Amino acid sequence: MQRGWFARHRRSEELNLDEMNDAWVKCNGCQQILFARDFERNLKVCPRCGHHHRLSARERIALLADEETFVERDAEVVSADPLGFPEYVDKLNRGKANSGLPEAIISGTCTLSGIPIVLAVQDFAFMGGSMGSAVGEKVVRAMEYALEQRLPIVICSTSGGARMQEGLLSLMQMAKTCAAAAKLHEAGVPYISVLTDPTMAGVLASYASVGDVVIAEPGALIGFAGQRVAQQAQVIKPPPNFQTAEFQLEHGMVDIVVPRKELKHTLSRVLRFFTGG
Amino acid sequence: MRTVLDFEKPIAELDANIEALKRITAEQGIDKSEEIAALERDRERLLREIFRKLTPWDRTLLARHPQRPYTLDYIRVIFDDFVELHGDRQFGDDGAVIGGMAWLNEKPVMVIGQQKGRDLKERQRRNFGMAKPEGYRKALRLMYLAEKFGRPVITFVDTPAADPGVESESRGISEAIARNLREMMMLKVPIVSVVIGEGGSGGALGIAVADRVLMQEYAIYSVIPPEGCAAILWRDPKRAPEAAEALKLTAQDALRFGVVDEVVAEPLGGAHRDPLAAAQMVKEALLKHLPPLQKLSVGKLRESRYERYRNLGVWTVAAE
């Protein structure tokens, strides 16, 4: 359904994927060796076990946006180092090199199955998709643009949470993004939140959880505290599927868990409910 | 048992000496008043000296001081006729969050705060001040109640973090915090928050979205505890003092970044040395900030609340 979507974006391959060579890849789920071509054609979902490997922001945009329709916005907004935090500048540079992006999120407009939307997608390869001031600003600008144009907005999260290196300013992005989400909520502008692997902590506890509809990818790690902290904290043993998309679905925190190859179609059905008729 | 922090030890020694002299005066009738006065002058000078050069880590320890006044201590002094209200009407009542109706100088207000415990039993009941989803939902329920009857909301922030356990995850701790952030942004009545101890990350923020955020002089406010930050950065929680420095978690830092609107002074040597005076200072700050907010129209109030948060953050424009 998304022919050529990966071919256009080969460069930003996922890092933790154990690549044997160009022709072969190893699945992070079942450890099976797969034909790279089959794997890519299957949207980086293991054809054997169904494990969903992470997508770069560009790959996900290619997956969701109709061909040639994505127009990036606010690309000039990037991180500063307001605290003079140890090693932050190095980490930002590494994030840029790892992801090929200037910041941990890309935002813009596109059509999705013909429906005009605002689309923002995080990239885990840029400092774990963490939210500092620049990410917060870009999320808010995307929401404000959606409000102004009365366009539905889809945000795909992948993030370890608030970015430690900007201290309290990162924490405040949680409030800032929810402030913009509040405006969308009051104005009745649809906001669809897509949780992908992993969506954690400060991002899950802010804009990612206040979508009108919350969709998750199968097997995605979705939770508040790191697993270690969660387990230390209590005598109760976590279930085997703790903090997965399926766990969150079971506990009522997610509306739908959607396999990647159906994500675009499901989004179009959801968006049409809000915008069509 | 009183806790004495390392940097407080010289003061504690002087206190012991002063006590001893007072005992001699009482028991043996020998007049030691001159010596006592001299020691007390020393004590004050020493306190000033020590507290002038506190490190961020010293401040972290002060913010967590076991004798530091907690939310209920402040409520008792600042407000009249507090009626505590319980429960989130969905699951249960969270001991880590307290809330209820109260009067601030003859004006009705809704008071909400995180509550730590003093002894082991109360600490467990209060879950060390770590709120669960039902705590955030109770807080929100009380805010809606305040909104319905046009009463302003005052929140006291003092938590190491939101509860990170399996139960909290199962009941949607992230959703509970996120919803509060959004709903507090839209609340039609004024909100004033005071960080009185530990402002622990999202767990603190979940009741701290406000028109005015005040912070006590020796409170801290941070995206991550220094120990956790040190563990991530250097794989060594013992380097927490360095992390505290790097995180810029003091009240003065928060003021500089525009995260808080005023730093509320504490009595010399910290709130735990004179809880009554500390509460009076907080009360004065509340009485200064609340009335102007109550004069604003709902539209203006919410617009300036939005702008307050909209403008937080420091980023740059890429050269290209």
Short mmCIF file of C-alpha atoms in Angstrom, two decimals, chain B residues 13-14 28 49 68 71 90 115 121 124-125 154 167 203 210 233 258 306:
data_model
loop_
_atom_site.label_atom_id
_atom_site.label_comp_id
_atom_site.label_asym_id
_atom_site.label_seq_id
_atom_site.Cartn_x
_atom_site.Cartn_y
_atom_site.Cartn_z
CA GLU B 13 26.23 22.50 68.61
CA LEU B 14 25.64 26.11 69.52
CA GLN B 28 21.90 26.49 89.98
CA GLU B 49 26.80 32.77 56.94
CA ARG B 68 9.91 21.02 57.16
CA THR B 71 0.67 21.22 53.52
CA GLN B 90 -14.35 6.93 40.81
CA GLN B 115 0.78 15.74 51.88
CA LYS B 121 2.73 4.98 59.72
CA GLN B 124 2.84 4.98 54.43
CA ARG B 125 -0.69 6.35 54.56
CA ILE B 154 -4.92 27.44 46.08
CA GLU B 167 -1.38 0.09 40.36
CA GLY B 203 3.81 14.75 39.77
CA ALA B 210 -1.74 28.29 37.87
CA LEU B 233 24.38 11.01 33.28
CA GLY B 258 9.81 32.67 34.50
CA TYR B 306 -2.44 30.70 28.46
#
